[in-house]
C-alpha cells in the first residue's frame, strides 16, 4: 500500500365657487405661490411645482462611509501597535462559485475518486493573490496571539490535537467565538500509516467526538499529523465525516520559512502551515511569528483569506 508523505385619497365634498373669473385666477396664483414656498428647503433650494425638494443622503449611507473610515483607521493603528511594516491587505470577496478541489497530483491513493475519499491538497485553485494560514496542534495558548489576530482581522484555520488542548479547552472556545473554525488533527498526533485501519479510525473519530462535546460541531476538515497518510487514513477520515484533508505548501516559523515547491516562493492559493508554539520551542512568540508572516506576504502583495470560504 502506497503511503503519501468563504392613490387612493378619500374625497371631500366640493363646493363650486361662483366668484368672478379674475378672482379665481388670483386664487390659483396664490395657491401656486404657497406651494412653491412650501418646497423651499430653508437653504434657497426650490423644487418645481409638484416635486419634493432635494433631500440629504440617507443616514445609513453616511454612517457606512464613516464606519469604513473608522475601520481603516483602527486597522492602521493595530498594525502600528503590533509593529508591522505595513497594514495587511484585505482579501477579495470569496467566489460565489467555489473552486473544485481535487487531490494534488502525486498525492492520490488507490481508489481516490472511485471511493470518494477526502482529497489531500496543498493549494486552492485561484488566480487571486491570497494565501491561507493554518495552525496545528494547540500546544501554546498565548492570549496575546488571540488579541493580535482579532485586532488585525486576520482569518486562520486551526487543526487541534486533544492531547495538546485538553488542559485548556476554553482557550479555543474563545477562538471559536471570534469566528475561527476548529478542525481535526487526531487525539494523540501519531504516525497514522503505522497504525491499523481501526486504530486510525479511533484517532480520527475520537477527535470528532471531542470536538462535538467541547465545541458543538464535528469538523469536515482533517489534517494528518506530519502530513503522512495512506489509503486507510482517508477511508477512516471519510467514515468519520471528513470531506477534505488539506496539508500545506509552506511552513512558517518565528525565524524562517520552509517551502514545498522548487522555486521557494509563494503562489496564489497556497496553504501555509505553522504551529502553536512559544518561547519554549522557538526563539520568539506566536506574535513574533505572525509579524514575520504578515510582513512577508504583504510585501509580496498577498492577503490572507479564510480557507473555509473556498471549500
PDB file of C-alpha atoms in Angstrom:
ATOM      1  CA  UNK A   1       0.000   0.000   0.000  1.00  0.00           C
ATOM      2  CA  UNK A   2       1.434   3.333  -1.012  1.00  0.00           C
ATOM      3  CA  UNK A   3       1.884   5.984   1.634  1.00  0.00           C
ATOM      4  CA  UNK A   4       1.821   9.655   0.717  1.00  0.00           C
ATOM      5  CA  UNK A   5       4.321  11.662   2.903  1.00  0.00           C
ATOM      6  CA  UNK A   6     -15.745  31.545   2.281  1.00  0.00           C
ATOM      7  CA  UNK A   7     -53.553  56.706  -4.558  1.00  0.00           C
ATOM      8  CA  UNK A   8     -56.201  56.384  -3.198  1.00  0.00           C
ATOM      9  CA  UNK A   9     -57.380  59.505  -1.423  1.00  0.00           C
ATOM     10  CA  UNK A  10     -60.638  59.989   0.440  1.00  0.00           C
ATOM     11  CA  UNK A  11     -62.720  62.534  -1.351  1.00  0.00           C
ATOM     12  CA  UNK A  12     -64.031  65.555   0.466  1.00  0.00           C
ATOM     13  CA  UNK A  13     -67.242  67.203  -0.718  1.00  0.00           C
ATOM     14  CA  UNK A  14     -66.572  70.092  -3.026  1.00  0.00           C
ATOM     15  CA  UNK A  15     -68.202  73.470  -3.293  1.00  0.00           C
ATOM     16  CA  UNK A  16     -68.339  75.260  -6.611  1.00  0.00           C
ATOM     17  CA  UNK A  17     -67.136  78.820  -6.394  1.00  0.00           C
ATOM     18  CA  UNK A  18     -69.256  81.389  -8.115  1.00  0.00           C
ATOM     19  CA  UNK A  19     -66.673  84.190  -7.785  1.00  0.00           C
ATOM     20  CA  UNK A  20     -65.767  86.221 -10.849  1.00  0.00           C
ATOM     21  CA  UNK A  21     -63.136  84.733 -13.216  1.00  0.00           C
ATOM     22  CA  UNK A  22     -60.475  87.236 -12.121  1.00  0.00           C
ATOM     23  CA  UNK A  23     -60.911  86.156  -8.514  1.00  0.00           C
ATOM     24  CA  UNK A  24     -60.451  82.516  -9.495  1.00  0.00           C
ATOM     25  CA  UNK A  25     -57.228  83.341 -11.314  1.00  0.00           C
ATOM     26  CA  UNK A  26     -55.942  85.179  -8.260  1.00  0.00           C
ATOM     27  CA  UNK A  27     -56.761  82.214  -6.033  1.00  0.00           C
ATOM     28  CA  UNK A  28     -54.873  79.873  -8.351  1.00  0.00           C
ATOM     29  CA  UNK A  29     -51.850  82.174  -8.384  1.00  0.00           C
ATOM     30  CA  UNK A  30     -51.754  82.471  -4.624  1.00  0.00           C
ATOM     31  CA  UNK A  31     -52.069  78.705  -4.246  1.00  0.00           C
ATOM     32  CA  UNK A  32     -49.178  78.148  -6.644  1.00  0.00           C
ATOM     33  CA  UNK A  33     -47.057  80.676  -4.759  1.00  0.00           C
ATOM     34  CA  UNK A  34     -47.865  78.971  -1.468  1.00  0.00           C
ATOM     35  CA  UNK A  35     -46.952  75.601  -2.894  1.00  0.00           C
ATOM     36  CA  UNK A  36     -43.627  76.923  -4.135  1.00  0.00           C
ATOM     37  CA  UNK A  37     -42.817  78.422  -0.739  1.00  0.00           C
ATOM     38  CA  UNK A  38     -43.659  75.154   0.942  1.00  0.00           C
ATOM     39  CA  UNK A  39     -40.954  73.498  -1.183  1.00  0.00           C
ATOM     40  CA  UNK A  40     -38.220  75.833  -0.023  1.00  0.00           C
ATOM     41  CA  UNK A  41     -35.753  73.710   1.919  1.00  0.00           C
ATOM     42  CA  UNK A  42     -34.543  76.610   4.052  1.00  0.00           C
ATOM     43  CA  UNK A  43     -31.328  76.914   2.039  1.00  0.00           C
ATOM     44  CA  UNK A  44     -32.726  78.719  -1.015  1.00  0.00           C
ATOM     45  CA  UNK A  45     -33.219  75.462  -2.911  1.00  0.00           C
ATOM     46  CA  UNK A  46     -36.615  75.289  -4.591  1.00  0.00           C
ATOM     47  CA  UNK A  47     -38.267  72.391  -6.322  1.00  0.00           C
ATOM     48  CA  UNK A  48     -40.501  72.546  -9.348  1.00  0.00           C
ATOM     49  CA  UNK A  49     -44.229  72.606  -8.670  1.00  0.00           C
ATOM     50  CA  UNK A  50     -45.463  69.148  -7.768  1.00  0.00           C
ATOM     51  CA  UNK A  51     -41.964  67.821  -6.805  1.00  0.00           C
ATOM     52  CA  UNK A  52     -40.291  67.427  -3.450  1.00  0.00           C
ATOM     53  CA  UNK A  53     -37.221  69.429  -2.564  1.00  0.00           C
ATOM     54  CA  UNK A  54     -33.891  67.574  -2.686  1.00  0.00           C
ATOM     55  CA  UNK A  55     -33.161  65.588   0.470  1.00  0.00           C
ATOM     56  CA  UNK A  56     -29.937  64.796   2.263  1.00  0.00           C
ATOM     57  CA  UNK A  57     -28.396  61.345   1.606  1.00  0.00           C
ATOM     58  CA  UNK A  58     -29.827  58.571   3.764  1.00  0.00           C
ATOM     59  CA  UNK A  59     -28.235  58.483   7.206  1.00  0.00           C
ATOM     60  CA  UNK A  60     -27.332  54.812   6.685  1.00  0.00           C
ATOM     61  CA  UNK A  61     -25.081  55.581   3.694  1.00  0.00           C
ATOM     62  CA  UNK A  62     -23.326  58.340   5.591  1.00  0.00           C
ATOM     63  CA  UNK A  63     -22.873  56.072   8.590  1.00  0.00           C
ATOM     64  CA  UNK A  64     -21.487  53.288   6.375  1.00  0.00           C
ATOM     65  CA  UNK A  65     -18.790  55.549   4.923  1.00  0.00           C
ATOM     66  CA  UNK A  66     -17.882  56.755   8.391  1.00  0.00           C
ATOM     67  CA  UNK A  67     -17.707  53.186   9.658  1.00  0.00           C
ATOM     68  CA  UNK A  68     -15.410  52.211   6.789  1.00  0.00           C
ATOM     69  CA  UNK A  69     -13.068  55.095   7.589  1.00  0.00           C
ATOM     70  CA  UNK A  70     -13.077  54.153  11.249  1.00  0.00           C
ATOM     71  CA  UNK A  71     -12.329  50.532  10.404  1.00  0.00           C
ATOM     72  CA  UNK A  72      -9.377  51.512   8.211  1.00  0.00           C
ATOM     73  CA  UNK A  73      -8.052  53.815  10.912  1.00  0.00           C
ATOM     74  CA  UNK A  74      -8.408  51.080  13.539  1.00  0.00           C
ATOM     75  CA  UNK A  75      -6.581  48.586  11.331  1.00  0.00           C
ATOM     76  CA  UNK A  76      -3.754  51.046  10.697  1.00  0.00           C
ATOM     77  CA  UNK A  77      -3.487  51.687  14.431  1.00  0.00           C
ATOM     78  CA  UNK A  78      -3.413  47.951  15.130  1.00  0.00           C
ATOM     79  CA  UNK A  79      -0.690  47.391  12.526  1.00  0.00           C
ATOM     80  CA  UNK A  80       1.386  50.084  14.211  1.00  0.00           C
ATOM     81  CA  UNK A  81       0.671  48.699  17.673  1.00  0.00           C
ATOM     82  CA  UNK A  82       1.837  45.238  16.635  1.00  0.00           C
ATOM     83  CA  UNK A  83       4.900  46.667  14.904  1.00  0.00           C
ATOM     84  CA  UNK A  84       4.028  45.575  11.358  1.00  0.00           C
ATOM     85  CA  UNK A  85       5.876  47.217   8.494  1.00  0.00           C
ATOM     86  CA  UNK A  86       2.654  47.754   6.525  1.00  0.00           C
ATOM     87  CA  UNK A  87      -1.092  47.432   7.045  1.00  0.00           C
ATOM     88  CA  UNK A  88      -2.183  43.920   5.962  1.00  0.00           C
ATOM     89  CA  UNK A  89      -4.033  43.776   2.662  1.00  0.00           C
ATOM     90  CA  UNK A  90      -7.741  42.922   2.603  1.00  0.00           C
ATOM     91  CA  UNK A  91      -8.723  39.662   0.932  1.00  0.00           C
ATOM     92  CA  UNK A  92     -11.097  39.831  -2.050  1.00  0.00           C
ATOM     93  CA  UNK A  93     -14.717  38.773  -1.750  1.00  0.00           C
ATOM     94  CA  UNK A  94     -14.878  34.949  -1.815  1.00  0.00           C
ATOM     95  CA  UNK A  95     -16.074  33.452  -5.113  1.00  0.00           C
ATOM     96  CA  UNK A  96     -19.810  32.797  -5.476  1.00  0.00           C
ATOM     97  CA  UNK A  97     -18.888  29.508  -7.116  1.00  0.00           C
ATOM     98  CA  UNK A  98     -16.410  27.518  -5.063  1.00  0.00           C
ATOM     99  CA  UNK A  99     -13.397  26.071  -6.891  1.00  0.00           C
ATOM    100  CA  UNK A 100     -13.269  22.351  -7.478  1.00  0.00           C
ATOM    101  CA  UNK A 101     -10.919  20.731  -5.008  1.00  0.00           C
ATOM    102  CA  UNK A 102      -9.161  17.578  -6.111  1.00  0.00           C
ATOM    103  CA  UNK A 103      -6.283  15.604  -4.716  1.00  0.00           C
ATOM    104  CA  UNK A 104      -2.970  17.081  -5.741  1.00  0.00           C
ATOM    105  CA  UNK A 105      -1.266  15.081  -8.457  1.00  0.00           C
ATOM    106  CA  UNK A 106       1.000  12.561  -6.832  1.00  0.00           C
ATOM    107  CA  UNK A 107      -0.892  12.815  -3.520  1.00  0.00           C
ATOM    108  CA  UNK A 108      -3.710  10.442  -4.505  1.00  0.00           C
ATOM    109  CA  UNK A 109      -4.228   6.968  -3.085  1.00  0.00           C
ATOM    110  CA  UNK A 110      -5.680   3.891  -4.783  1.00  0.00           C
ATOM    111  CA  UNK A 111      -9.435   4.322  -5.257  1.00  0.00           C
ATOM    112  CA  UNK A 112      -9.212   8.055  -4.516  1.00  0.00           C
ATOM    113  CA  UNK A 113     -12.015   9.152  -6.862  1.00  0.00           C
ATOM    114  CA  UNK A 114     -13.892   5.863  -7.124  1.00  0.00           C
ATOM    115  CA  UNK A 115     -14.372   5.721  -3.347  1.00  0.00           C
ATOM    116  CA  UNK A 116     -14.885   9.493  -2.972  1.00  0.00           C
ATOM    117  CA  UNK A 117     -12.039   9.791  -0.473  1.00  0.00           C
ATOM    118  CA  UNK A 118     -11.174  13.203   1.040  1.00  0.00           C
ATOM    119  CA  UNK A 119      -8.676  14.948  -1.274  1.00  0.00           C
ATOM    120  CA  UNK A 120      -5.238  15.830   0.020  1.00  0.00           C
ATOM    121  CA  UNK A 121      -4.164  19.191  -1.401  1.00  0.00           C
ATOM    122  CA  UNK A 122      -1.621  21.944  -0.748  1.00  0.00           C
ATOM    123  CA  UNK A 123      -3.088  24.815  -2.780  1.00  0.00           C
ATOM    124  CA  UNK A 124      -6.599  26.089  -3.566  1.00  0.00           C
ATOM    125  CA  UNK A 125      -7.226  26.804  -7.291  1.00  0.00           C
ATOM    126  CA  UNK A 126      -7.420  30.606  -7.623  1.00  0.00           C
ATOM    127  CA  UNK A 127      -5.759  33.440  -9.522  1.00  0.00           C
ATOM    128  CA  UNK A 128      -6.196  35.862  -6.611  1.00  0.00           C
ATOM    129  CA  UNK A 129      -3.095  36.813  -4.630  1.00  0.00           C
ATOM    130  CA  UNK A 130      -4.231  35.157  -1.427  1.00  0.00           C
ATOM    131  CA  UNK A 131      -2.829  32.580   0.954  1.00  0.00           C
ATOM    132  CA  UNK A 132      -4.460  30.605   3.760  1.00  0.00           C
ATOM    133  CA  UNK A 133      -2.951  30.497   7.256  1.00  0.00           C
ATOM    134  CA  UNK A 134      -3.406  27.213   9.124  1.00  0.00           C
ATOM    135  CA  UNK A 135      -2.152  26.410  12.635  1.00  0.00           C
ATOM    136  CA  UNK A 136      -1.651  22.958  14.116  1.00  0.00           C
ATOM    137  CA  UNK A 137      -1.916  21.080  17.411  1.00  0.00           C
ATOM    138  CA  UNK A 138      -2.746  23.678  20.141  1.00  0.00           C
ATOM    139  CA  UNK A 139       0.250  23.325  22.457  1.00  0.00           C
ATOM    140  CA  UNK A 140       0.835  27.064  23.023  1.00  0.00           C
ATOM    141  CA  UNK A 141      -2.105  29.110  24.334  1.00  0.00           C
ATOM    142  CA  UNK A 142      -0.936  32.706  24.099  1.00  0.00           C
ATOM    143  CA  UNK A 143      -3.661  35.308  24.894  1.00  0.00           C
ATOM    144  CA  UNK A 144      -1.613  37.949  23.039  1.00  0.00           C
ATOM    145  CA  UNK A 145      -1.999  35.882  19.865  1.00  0.00           C
ATOM    146  CA  UNK A 146      -5.809  35.950  20.151  1.00  0.00           C
ATOM    147  CA  UNK A 147      -5.722  39.711  20.722  1.00  0.00           C
ATOM    148  CA  UNK A 148      -3.366  40.362  17.817  1.00  0.00           C
ATOM    149  CA  UNK A 149      -5.321  38.316  15.281  1.00  0.00           C
ATOM    150  CA  UNK A 150      -8.621  39.831  16.411  1.00  0.00           C
ATOM    151  CA  UNK A 151      -7.348  43.424  16.190  1.00  0.00           C
ATOM    152  CA  UNK A 152      -5.755  42.842  12.795  1.00  0.00           C
ATOM    153  CA  UNK A 153      -8.841  40.964  11.467  1.00  0.00           C
ATOM    154  CA  UNK A 154      -6.696  38.095  10.168  1.00  0.00           C
ATOM    155  CA  UNK A 155      -8.562  34.827   9.380  1.00  0.00           C
ATOM    156  CA  UNK A 156      -6.946  31.477  10.068  1.00  0.00           C
ATOM    157  CA  UNK A 157      -7.892  27.824  10.374  1.00  0.00           C
ATOM    158  CA  UNK A 158      -6.758  25.525  13.180  1.00  0.00           C
ATOM    159  CA  UNK A 159      -6.274  21.769  13.412  1.00  0.00           C
ATOM    160  CA  UNK A 160      -6.362  20.568  17.012  1.00  0.00           C
ATOM    161  CA  UNK A 161      -4.951  17.539  18.835  1.00  0.00           C
ATOM    162  CA  UNK A 162      -6.713  16.526  22.041  1.00  0.00           C
ATOM    163  CA  UNK A 163      -3.539  15.749  23.953  1.00  0.00           C
ATOM    164  CA  UNK A 164      -2.403  19.341  23.381  1.00  0.00           C
ATOM    165  CA  UNK A 165      -5.676  21.155  24.137  1.00  0.00           C
ATOM    166  CA  UNK A 166      -7.253  19.172  26.959  1.00  0.00           C
ATOM    167  CA  UNK A 167      -5.570  21.290  29.638  1.00  0.00           C
ATOM    168  CA  UNK A 168      -7.471  24.377  28.381  1.00  0.00           C
ATOM    169  CA  UNK A 169     -10.397  23.727  26.053  1.00  0.00           C
ATOM    170  CA  UNK A 170     -11.628  27.237  26.942  1.00  0.00           C
ATOM    171  CA  UNK A 171      -8.797  28.961  25.070  1.00  0.00           C
ATOM    172  CA  UNK A 172     -10.022  27.543  21.778  1.00  0.00           C
ATOM    173  CA  UNK A 173     -13.640  28.288  22.716  1.00  0.00           C
ATOM    174  CA  UNK A 174     -12.622  31.976  22.768  1.00  0.00           C
ATOM    175  CA  UNK A 175     -11.045  31.468  19.367  1.00  0.00           C
ATOM    176  CA  UNK A 176     -14.211  29.856  18.038  1.00  0.00           C
ATOM    177  CA  UNK A 177     -16.279  32.815  19.355  1.00  0.00           C
ATOM    178  CA  UNK A 178     -14.145  35.064  17.131  1.00  0.00           C
ATOM    179  CA  UNK A 179     -15.267  33.123  14.038  1.00  0.00           C
ATOM    180  CA  UNK A 180     -12.313  30.742  13.742  1.00  0.00           C
ATOM    181  CA  UNK A 181     -13.063  27.218  12.540  1.00  0.00           C
ATOM    182  CA  UNK A 182     -11.682  24.418  14.697  1.00  0.00           C
ATOM    183  CA  UNK A 183     -10.723  21.208  12.908  1.00  0.00           C
ATOM    184  CA  UNK A 184      -9.403  17.686  13.489  1.00  0.00           C
ATOM    185  CA  UNK A 185      -5.737  16.751  13.976  1.00  0.00           C
ATOM    186  CA  UNK A 186      -6.312  13.400  15.817  1.00  0.00           C
ATOM    187  CA  UNK A 187      -6.415  12.540  19.502  1.00  0.00           C
ATOM    188  CA  UNK A 188      -2.719  11.990  20.095  1.00  0.00           C
ATOM    189  CA  UNK A 189      -0.819  13.040  16.932  1.00  0.00           C
ATOM    190  CA  UNK A 190       0.502   9.587  15.923  1.00  0.00           C
ATOM    191  CA  UNK A 191       2.204   8.481  12.735  1.00  0.00           C
ATOM    192  CA  UNK A 192      -1.028   7.229  11.160  1.00  0.00           C
ATOM    193  CA  UNK A 193       0.345   4.959   8.386  1.00  0.00           C
ATOM    194  CA  UNK A 194       1.942   2.860  11.097  1.00  0.00           C
ATOM    195  CA  UNK A 195      -1.483   2.066  12.601  1.00  0.00           C
ATOM    196  CA  UNK A 196      -4.190  -0.351  11.555  1.00  0.00           C
ATOM    197  CA  UNK A 197      -7.370   0.935   9.911  1.00  0.00           C
ATOM    198  CA  UNK A 198      -9.305   0.534  13.181  1.00  0.00           C
ATOM    199  CA  UNK A 199      -6.675   2.416  15.210  1.00  0.00           C
ATOM    200  CA  UNK A 200      -6.579   5.217  12.664  1.00  0.00           C
ATOM    201  CA  UNK A 201     -10.373   5.430  12.783  1.00  0.00           C
ATOM    202  CA  UNK A 202     -10.231   5.570  16.586  1.00  0.00           C
ATOM    203  CA  UNK A 203      -7.796   8.501  16.443  1.00  0.00           C
ATOM    204  CA  UNK A 204      -9.835  10.472  13.901  1.00  0.00           C
ATOM    205  CA  UNK A 205     -13.393   9.656  15.007  1.00  0.00           C
ATOM    206  CA  UNK A 206     -12.368  10.002  18.637  1.00  0.00           C
ATOM    207  CA  UNK A 207     -11.244  13.555  17.955  1.00  0.00           C
ATOM    208  CA  UNK A 208     -14.553  14.212  16.186  1.00  0.00           C
ATOM    209  CA  UNK A 209     -16.283  13.247  19.440  1.00  0.00           C
ATOM    210  CA  UNK A 210     -14.055  15.607  21.439  1.00  0.00           C
ATOM    211  CA  UNK A 211     -14.755  18.476  19.060  1.00  0.00           C
ATOM    212  CA  UNK A 212     -18.505  17.910  19.207  1.00  0.00           C
ATOM    213  CA  UNK A 213     -18.504  17.688  23.005  1.00  0.00           C
ATOM    214  CA  UNK A 214     -16.484  20.855  23.634  1.00  0.00           C
ATOM    215  CA  UNK A 215     -17.238  22.977  20.572  1.00  0.00           C
ATOM    216  CA  UNK A 216     -20.634  21.714  19.394  1.00  0.00           C
ATOM    217  CA  UNK A 217     -19.571  20.676  15.927  1.00  0.00           C
ATOM    218  CA  UNK A 218     -17.953  17.757  14.124  1.00  0.00           C
ATOM    219  CA  UNK A 219     -15.375  19.160  11.680  1.00  0.00           C
ATOM    220  CA  UNK A 220     -15.275  18.369   7.975  1.00  0.00           C
ATOM    221  CA  UNK A 221     -11.561  19.217   7.653  1.00  0.00           C
ATOM    222  CA  UNK A 222      -8.796  16.926   8.870  1.00  0.00           C
ATOM    223  CA  UNK A 223      -5.029  17.225   8.696  1.00  0.00           C
ATOM    224  CA  UNK A 224      -2.986  14.055   9.175  1.00  0.00           C
ATOM    225  CA  UNK A 225      -0.095  14.502  11.626  1.00  0.00           C
ATOM    226  CA  UNK A 226       3.198  15.256   9.912  1.00  0.00           C
ATOM    227  CA  UNK A 227       1.271  15.280   6.617  1.00  0.00           C
ATOM    228  CA  UNK A 228       1.623  11.464   6.485  1.00  0.00           C
ATOM    229  CA  UNK A 229      -1.241   9.205   5.435  1.00  0.00           C
ATOM    230  CA  UNK A 230      -2.223   6.159   3.434  1.00  0.00           C
ATOM    231  CA  UNK A 231      -5.432   4.822   1.926  1.00  0.00           C
ATOM    232  CA  UNK A 232      -6.680   3.589   5.302  1.00  0.00           C
ATOM    233  CA  UNK A 233      -6.207   7.100   6.710  1.00  0.00           C
ATOM    234  CA  UNK A 234      -8.501   8.637   4.116  1.00  0.00           C
ATOM    235  CA  UNK A 235     -11.008   5.783   4.360  1.00  0.00           C
ATOM    236  CA  UNK A 236     -11.161   6.236   8.131  1.00  0.00           C
ATOM    237  CA  UNK A 237     -11.423  10.023   7.788  1.00  0.00           C
ATOM    238  CA  UNK A 238     -14.344   9.690   5.355  1.00  0.00           C
ATOM    239  CA  UNK A 239     -16.149   7.311   7.710  1.00  0.00           C
ATOM    240  CA  UNK A 240     -15.814   9.965  10.448  1.00  0.00           C
ATOM    241  CA  UNK A 241     -17.451  12.687   8.327  1.00  0.00           C
ATOM    242  CA  UNK A 242     -14.313  14.303   6.907  1.00  0.00           C
ATOM    243  CA  UNK A 243     -14.599  15.883   3.426  1.00  0.00           C
ATOM    244  CA  UNK A 244     -11.170  17.491   2.935  1.00  0.00           C
ATOM    245  CA  UNK A 245      -7.627  16.783   4.062  1.00  0.00           C
ATOM    246  CA  UNK A 246      -5.583  19.939   3.377  1.00  0.00           C
ATOM    247  CA  UNK A 247      -1.872  19.866   4.099  1.00  0.00           C
ATOM    248  CA  UNK A 248       0.470  22.740   3.090  1.00  0.00           C
ATOM    249  CA  UNK A 249       2.770  24.413   0.583  1.00  0.00           C
ATOM    250  CA  UNK A 250       4.835  26.488   3.019  1.00  0.00           C
ATOM    251  CA  UNK A 251       5.637  26.324   6.713  1.00  0.00           C
ATOM    252  CA  UNK A 252       6.476  29.459   8.672  1.00  0.00           C
ATOM    253  CA  UNK A 253       8.492  29.581  11.877  1.00  0.00           C
ATOM    254  CA  UNK A 254       9.422  32.524  14.032  1.00  0.00           C
ATOM    255  CA  UNK A 255      12.782  32.889  12.272  1.00  0.00           C
ATOM    256  CA  UNK A 256      12.446  31.295   8.817  1.00  0.00           C
ATOM    257  CA  UNK A 257      10.175  29.794   6.134  1.00  0.00           C
ATOM    258  CA  UNK A 258      10.272  26.358   4.525  1.00  0.00           C
ATOM    259  CA  UNK A 259       8.865  25.661   1.053  1.00  0.00           C
ATOM    260  CA  UNK A 260       7.498  22.599  -0.714  1.00  0.00           C
ATOM    261  CA  UNK A 261       7.978  23.923  -4.251  1.00  0.00           C
ATOM    262  CA  UNK A 262      11.266  24.122  -6.114  1.00  0.00           C
ATOM    263  CA  UNK A 263      11.052  27.907  -6.629  1.00  0.00           C
ATOM    264  CA  UNK A 264      10.938  28.557  -2.871  1.00  0.00           C
ATOM    265  CA  UNK A 265       8.203  31.146  -3.285  1.00  0.00           C
ATOM    266  CA  UNK A 266       4.535  31.925  -2.581  1.00  0.00           C
ATOM    267  CA  UNK A 267       1.784  31.192  -5.112  1.00  0.00           C
ATOM    268  CA  UNK A 268      -1.902  32.226  -5.313  1.00  0.00           C
ATOM    269  CA  UNK A 269      -3.989  29.926  -3.128  1.00  0.00           C
ATOM    270  CA  UNK A 270      -1.112  28.413  -1.154  1.00  0.00           C
ATOM    271  CA  UNK A 271      -1.866  26.886   2.235  1.00  0.00           C
ATOM    272  CA  UNK A 272       0.655  27.993   4.862  1.00  0.00           C
ATOM    273  CA  UNK A 273       1.319  25.897   7.959  1.00  0.00           C
ATOM    274  CA  UNK A 274       2.544  26.984  11.361  1.00  0.00           C
ATOM    275  CA  UNK A 275       2.167  25.632  14.898  1.00  0.00           C
ATOM    276  CA  UNK A 276       1.000  26.773  18.294  1.00  0.00           C
ATOM    277  CA  UNK A 277       4.473  27.329  19.713  1.00  0.00           C
ATOM    278  CA  UNK A 278       6.160  29.823  22.018  1.00  0.00           C
ATOM    279  CA  UNK A 279       9.498  30.639  23.532  1.00  0.00           C
ATOM    280  CA  UNK A 280       9.905  27.146  24.957  1.00  0.00           C
ATOM    281  CA  UNK A 281      10.262  25.873  21.381  1.00  0.00           C
ATOM    282  CA  UNK A 282      11.090  28.959  19.326  1.00  0.00           C
ATOM    283  CA  UNK A 283      13.341  31.973  19.646  1.00  0.00           C
ATOM    284  CA  UNK A 284      10.236  34.123  19.946  1.00  0.00           C
ATOM    285  CA  UNK A 285       6.493  34.133  20.488  1.00  0.00           C
ATOM    286  CA  UNK A 286       3.478  33.426  18.307  1.00  0.00           C
ATOM    287  CA  UNK A 287       3.006  37.160  17.813  1.00  0.00           C
ATOM    288  CA  UNK A 288       6.587  37.339  16.542  1.00  0.00           C
ATOM    289  CA  UNK A 289       5.773  34.553  14.083  1.00  0.00           C
ATOM    290  CA  UNK A 290       2.605  36.310  12.890  1.00  0.00           C
ATOM    291  CA  UNK A 291       4.561  39.553  12.394  1.00  0.00           C
ATOM    292  CA  UNK A 292       7.110  37.757  10.235  1.00  0.00           C
ATOM    293  CA  UNK A 293       4.379  36.023   8.253  1.00  0.00           C
ATOM    294  CA  UNK A 294       2.320  39.177   7.621  1.00  0.00           C
ATOM    295  CA  UNK A 295       5.316  41.353   6.767  1.00  0.00           C
ATOM    296  CA  UNK A 296       6.419  38.820   4.159  1.00  0.00           C
ATOM    297  CA  UNK A 297       3.102  38.244   2.418  1.00  0.00           C
ATOM    298  CA  UNK A 298       2.091  41.921   2.485  1.00  0.00           C
ATOM    299  CA  UNK A 299       5.393  42.940   0.911  1.00  0.00           C
ATOM    300  CA  UNK A 300       4.676  40.443  -1.875  1.00  0.00           C
ATOM    301  CA  UNK A 301       1.145  41.798  -2.436  1.00  0.00           C
ATOM    302  CA  UNK A 302      -0.725  38.897  -0.830  1.00  0.00           C
ATOM    303  CA  UNK A 303      -3.693  38.932   1.553  1.00  0.00           C
ATOM    304  CA  UNK A 304      -4.837  36.257   3.997  1.00  0.00           C
ATOM    305  CA  UNK A 305      -8.180  34.658   3.076  1.00  0.00           C
ATOM    306  CA  UNK A 306     -10.413  32.267   5.008  1.00  0.00           C
ATOM    307  CA  UNK A 307      -9.889  28.698   3.819  1.00  0.00           C
ATOM    308  CA  UNK A 308     -13.467  27.597   4.572  1.00  0.00           C
ATOM    309  CA  UNK A 309     -14.818  30.253   2.163  1.00  0.00           C
ATOM    310  CA  UNK A 310     -13.216  28.346  -0.714  1.00  0.00           C
ATOM    311  CA  UNK A 311     -14.279  24.817   0.185  1.00  0.00           C
TER     312      UNK A 311
END
